[in-house]
Amino acid sequence: SQQGEEDPQALSIQEGENATMNCSYKTSINNLQWYRQNSGRGLVHLILIRSNEREKHSGRLRVTLDTSKKSSSLLITASRAADTASYFCATDDKEYGNKLVFGAGTILRVKS
Amino acid sequence: DAGITQSPRHKVTETGTPVTLRCHQTENHRYMYWYRQDPGHGLRLIHYSYGVKDTDKGEVSDGYSVSRSKTEDFLLTLESATSSQTSVYFCAISSRTGRETQYFGPGTRLLVL
């Protein structure tokens, strides 16, 4: 069963705008991660946020985590055409041990 | 791609035939994973390994087996391929624990006719 569920399923924005994607999960976690996948390629790790952290930044990425609501958001600021990709959240779900559980992803299209 | 290769990259096979996919890493990472990716399902874990000869089942393990005789190689075998196993298969590795960052290979596209 899937742990993370991303919202929206698809997002289309203009270059320069900000993009926000959300992830909800069901159980207790140690970490939540975000990955990017360009068309036809493998996933690439973007950022990891631990359960005792509330916000984390990496370049144009900002991730927040609310463990009380079991949700996370990924914000990409000043988006570029090269940000066009699918974005997945993944949680480590304490019940499943040393494994990650991925959501179905958000497809982001940045129009130039 | 973090020293991970998958072979073959593309394969077409017929229903009922066995198929083996190979994942090779040069990072000496302990954990290795096989996922399948299908539209609308994200990535689903098939099997994983936490050391040489140490493997365990994932969410969708039926019809698949794995072997890891060396740190660097993790093999996924479809014992008797079915059309429902048409998918894109990804290998991933992780160094410290499976809940930390995973690094993914380029994927293998498998079509079962």
Tab-separated table of C-alpha atoms in Angstrom:
chain	number	residue	atom	x	y	z
A	1	SER	CA	0.000	0.000	0.000
A	2	GLN	CA	1.265	3.466	-0.769
A	3	GLN	CA	2.398	5.639	2.080
A	4	GLY	CA	2.873	8.992	0.422
A	5	GLU	CA	0.197	10.602	-1.687
A	6	GLU	CA	1.111	13.652	-3.726
A	7	ASP	CA	-1.205	16.472	-4.610
A	8	PRO	CA	-1.839	17.733	-7.226
A	9	GLN	CA	-1.364	14.885	-9.698
A	10	ALA	CA	-0.316	17.401	-12.348
A	11	LEU	CA	0.710	21.045	-12.313
A	12	SER	CA	1.369	23.421	-15.187
A	13	ILE	CA	2.952	26.826	-14.584
A	14	GLN	CA	4.850	29.549	-16.410
A	15	GLU	CA	8.581	29.928	-16.109
A	16	GLY	CA	9.445	32.177	-13.193
A	17	GLU	CA	6.434	31.176	-11.114
A	18	ASN	CA	6.631	29.136	-7.946
A	19	ALA	CA	5.462	25.522	-7.842
A	20	THR	CA	4.098	23.874	-4.732
A	21	MET	CA	3.519	20.166	-4.340
A	22	ASN	CA	2.082	18.424	-1.320
A	23	CYS	CA	2.540	14.983	0.152
A	24	SER	CA	0.458	13.244	2.794
A	25	TYR	CA	1.359	10.055	4.577
A	26	LYS	CA	-0.305	7.735	7.032
A	27	THR	CA	2.032	6.450	9.723
A	28	SER	CA	4.971	7.518	11.865
A	29	ILE	CA	8.153	8.254	9.995
A	30	ASN	CA	11.810	8.944	10.618
A	31	ASN	CA	12.443	10.801	7.377
A	32	LEU	CA	10.623	12.149	4.355
A	33	GLN	CA	12.400	12.573	1.063
A	34	TRP	CA	11.637	14.202	-2.257
A	35	TYR	CA	12.889	12.856	-5.571
A	36	ARG	CA	12.727	14.152	-9.150
A	37	GLN	CA	12.392	12.046	-12.268
A	38	ASN	CA	12.976	13.413	-15.716
A	39	SER	CA	11.216	11.641	-18.544
A	40	GLY	CA	12.798	8.279	-19.296
A	41	ARG	CA	15.343	8.538	-16.497
A	42	GLY	CA	15.878	7.208	-12.996
A	43	LEU	CA	14.911	9.096	-9.857
A	44	VAL	CA	17.253	11.690	-8.427
A	45	HIS	CA	17.303	12.545	-4.751
A	46	LEU	CA	16.486	16.196	-4.002
A	47	ILE	CA	16.192	16.609	-0.256
A	48	LEU	CA	15.670	14.683	2.971
A	49	ILE	CA	13.905	16.130	5.990
A	50	ARG	CA	13.937	14.359	9.329
A	51	SER	CA	10.909	14.033	11.574
A	52	ASN	CA	12.347	16.493	14.096
A	53	GLU	CA	12.828	19.167	11.429
A	54	ARG	CA	10.104	21.531	10.272
A	55	GLU	CA	11.713	23.212	7.288
A	56	LYS	CA	14.696	22.686	5.059
A	57	HIS	CA	16.173	24.591	2.131
A	58	SER	CA	18.363	23.562	-0.762
A	59	GLY	CA	18.936	26.159	-3.468
A	60	ARG	CA	15.526	26.987	-4.952
A	61	LEU	CA	13.867	24.164	-3.025
A	62	ARG	CA	12.041	24.583	0.250
A	63	VAL	CA	10.551	21.613	2.047
A	64	THR	CA	8.297	21.745	5.058
A	65	LEU	CA	7.170	18.903	7.274
A	66	ASP	CA	4.206	18.869	9.628
A	67	THR	CA	4.232	15.591	11.536
A	68	SER	CA	1.006	16.447	13.382
A	69	LYS	CA	-0.810	16.618	10.037
A	70	LYS	CA	1.344	13.923	8.460
A	71	SER	CA	2.065	16.150	5.495
A	72	SER	CA	4.919	17.777	3.638
A	73	SER	CA	5.226	20.350	0.907
A	74	LEU	CA	7.870	20.987	-1.716
A	75	LEU	CA	8.197	24.524	-3.029
A	76	ILE	CA	10.260	25.271	-6.110
A	77	THR	CA	10.841	28.995	-6.451
A	78	ALA	CA	11.442	30.857	-9.709
A	79	SER	CA	10.783	27.744	-11.755
A	80	ARG	CA	12.640	27.018	-14.982
A	81	ALA	CA	11.755	24.916	-18.002
A	82	ALA	CA	14.407	22.446	-16.809
A	83	ASP	CA	12.324	21.817	-13.667
A	84	THR	CA	9.777	20.002	-15.835
A	85	ALA	CA	9.698	16.510	-14.343
A	86	SER	CA	7.776	14.203	-12.030
A	87	TYR	CA	8.279	14.718	-8.319
A	88	PHE	CA	7.851	11.978	-5.749
A	89	CYS	CA	7.794	11.972	-1.998
A	90	ALA	CA	9.047	8.930	-0.134
A	91	THR	CA	8.750	8.001	3.503
A	92	ASP	CA	10.558	5.387	5.502
A	93	ASP	CA	7.502	4.190	7.443
A	94	LYS	CA	8.719	2.706	10.723
A	95	GLU	CA	6.448	-0.310	10.166
A	96	TYR	CA	8.299	-1.340	7.005
A	97	GLY	CA	11.846	-1.160	8.340
A	98	ASN	CA	14.714	-0.233	6.067
A	99	LYS	CA	12.575	0.585	3.067
A	100	LEU	CA	11.087	3.608	1.396
A	101	VAL	CA	7.509	3.860	0.242
A	102	PHE	CA	6.866	6.179	-2.694
A	103	GLY	CA	3.801	8.091	-3.692
A	104	ALA	CA	2.380	8.212	-7.213
A	105	GLY	CA	4.021	11.555	-7.946
A	106	THR	CA	3.202	15.030	-9.224
A	107	ILE	CA	3.883	15.828	-12.864
A	108	LEU	CA	5.211	19.380	-13.154
A	109	ARG	CA	5.296	21.182	-16.464
A	110	VAL	CA	7.032	24.538	-16.641
A	111	LYS	CA	6.190	26.465	-19.783
A	112	SER	CA	8.700	28.888	-21.251
B	1	ASP	CA	24.007	8.030	-11.780
B	2	ALA	CA	26.071	7.170	-8.686
B	3	GLY	CA	27.864	4.218	-10.261
B	4	ILE	CA	24.806	2.095	-10.934
B	5	THR	CA	24.191	0.299	-14.186
B	6	GLN	CA	21.309	-1.870	-15.249
B	7	SER	CA	21.255	-4.422	-18.019
B	8	PRO	CA	19.619	-4.859	-20.351
B	9	ARG	CA	18.149	-1.387	-20.775
B	10	HIS	CA	15.364	-2.652	-23.001
B	11	LYS	CA	13.948	-6.127	-23.427
B	12	VAL	CA	11.058	-7.688	-25.283
B	13	THR	CA	10.129	-11.218	-24.314
B	14	GLU	CA	7.265	-13.649	-24.607
B	15	THR	CA	4.854	-14.819	-21.954
B	16	GLY	CA	6.129	-17.827	-20.055
B	17	THR	CA	9.826	-17.232	-20.591
B	18	PRO	CA	12.239	-16.539	-17.713
B	19	VAL	CA	13.909	-13.149	-17.669
B	20	THR	CA	16.834	-11.926	-15.579
B	21	LEU	CA	17.658	-8.279	-15.032
B	22	ARG	CA	20.990	-7.236	-13.611
B	23	CYS	CA	21.930	-4.332	-11.385
B	24	HIS	CA	25.598	-3.556	-10.893
B	25	GLN	CA	27.035	-0.954	-8.510
B	26	THR	CA	30.539	0.349	-7.996
B	27	GLU	CA	29.784	2.196	-4.734
B	28	ASN	CA	30.104	-0.738	-2.326
B	29	HIS	CA	26.728	0.151	-0.812
B	30	ARG	CA	25.138	-2.408	1.465
B	31	TYR	CA	21.492	-2.024	0.492
B	32	MET	CA	20.112	-2.723	-2.963
B	33	TYR	CA	16.510	-2.536	-4.148
B	34	TRP	CA	14.391	-3.520	-7.118
B	35	TYR	CA	11.320	-1.430	-7.917
B	36	ARG	CA	8.807	-1.452	-10.693
B	37	GLN	CA	7.168	1.698	-11.981
B	38	ASP	CA	3.760	1.698	-13.608
B	39	PRO	CA	1.524	4.644	-14.538
B	40	GLY	CA	-0.500	5.829	-11.562
B	41	HIS	CA	1.377	3.655	-9.061
B	42	GLY	CA	4.636	5.440	-8.490
B	43	LEU	CA	7.404	3.039	-7.524
B	44	ARG	CA	6.596	-0.233	-5.827
B	45	LEU	CA	9.210	-2.316	-4.070
B	46	ILE	CA	9.686	-5.851	-5.396
B	47	HIS	CA	12.616	-7.191	-3.347
B	48	TYR	CA	15.546	-5.739	-1.528
B	49	SER	CA	18.879	-6.877	-0.157
B	50	TYR	CA	20.644	-5.813	3.020
B	51	GLY	CA	23.846	-7.714	2.338
B	52	VAL	CA	25.357	-10.562	0.352
B	53	LYS	CA	22.898	-13.452	0.343
B	54	ASP	CA	20.498	-11.441	2.543
B	55	THR	CA	17.268	-10.557	0.791
B	56	ASP	CA	13.667	-9.856	1.683
B	57	LYS	CA	10.350	-9.382	-0.059
B	58	GLY	CA	8.729	-6.111	-0.879
B	59	GLU	CA	5.192	-5.070	-1.649
B	60	VAL	CA	4.869	-6.811	-5.039
B	61	SER	CA	7.171	-9.837	-4.873
B	62	ASP	CA	4.915	-12.521	-6.379
B	63	GLY	CA	6.400	-13.919	-9.585
B	64	TYR	CA	9.855	-12.471	-8.887
B	65	SER	CA	12.980	-13.839	-7.256
B	66	VAL	CA	16.328	-12.211	-6.509
B	67	SER	CA	19.884	-13.188	-5.778
B	68	ARG	CA	22.897	-11.356	-4.465
B	69	SER	CA	26.104	-13.381	-4.468
B	70	LYS	CA	28.407	-10.341	-4.535
B	71	THR	CA	28.126	-6.901	-3.012
B	72	GLU	CA	28.090	-5.261	-6.410
B	73	ASP	CA	25.464	-7.371	-8.195
B	74	PHE	CA	21.755	-7.794	-7.535
B	75	LEU	CA	19.790	-9.931	-9.961
B	76	LEU	CA	16.032	-9.882	-10.472
B	77	THR	CA	14.447	-12.916	-12.134
B	78	LEU	CA	10.970	-13.149	-13.528
B	79	GLU	CA	10.450	-16.871	-13.250
B	80	SER	CA	7.782	-17.091	-15.966
B	81	ALA	CA	7.062	-13.691	-17.437
B	82	THR	CA	3.461	-12.515	-17.721
B	83	SER	CA	1.988	-9.497	-19.502
B	84	SER	CA	1.257	-7.907	-16.114
B	85	GLN	CA	5.012	-7.726	-15.551
B	86	THR	CA	5.418	-5.324	-18.438
B	87	SER	CA	6.885	-2.339	-16.663
B	88	VAL	CA	9.926	-0.189	-16.102
B	89	TYR	CA	12.254	-1.704	-13.514
B	90	PHE	CA	14.591	0.400	-11.404
B	91	CYS	CA	17.435	-0.658	-9.207
B	92	ALA	CA	18.487	1.529	-6.288
B	93	ILE	CA	21.256	1.473	-3.725
B	94	SER	CA	21.700	2.954	-0.293
B	95	SER	CA	24.713	3.082	1.959
B	96	ARG	CA	23.785	3.454	5.599
B	97	THR	CA	20.231	2.241	5.979
B	98	GLY	CA	17.419	1.836	3.516
B	99	ARG	CA	15.600	4.782	4.993
B	100	GLU	CA	18.348	7.178	3.959
B	101	THR	CA	18.986	8.524	0.464
B	102	GLN	CA	18.624	6.013	-2.334
B	103	TYR	CA	20.462	6.322	-5.642
B	104	PHE	CA	18.740	4.995	-8.710
B	105	GLY	CA	19.904	3.313	-11.873
B	106	PRO	CA	18.678	4.315	-15.333
B	107	GLY	CA	15.958	1.671	-15.515
B	108	THR	CA	15.087	-1.313	-17.697
B	109	ARG	CA	12.035	-1.227	-19.943
B	110	LEU	CA	10.514	-4.694	-20.169
B	111	LEU	CA	7.739	-5.630	-22.557
B	112	VAL	CA	6.123	-9.045	-22.182
B	113	LEU	CA	4.107	-10.062	-25.227
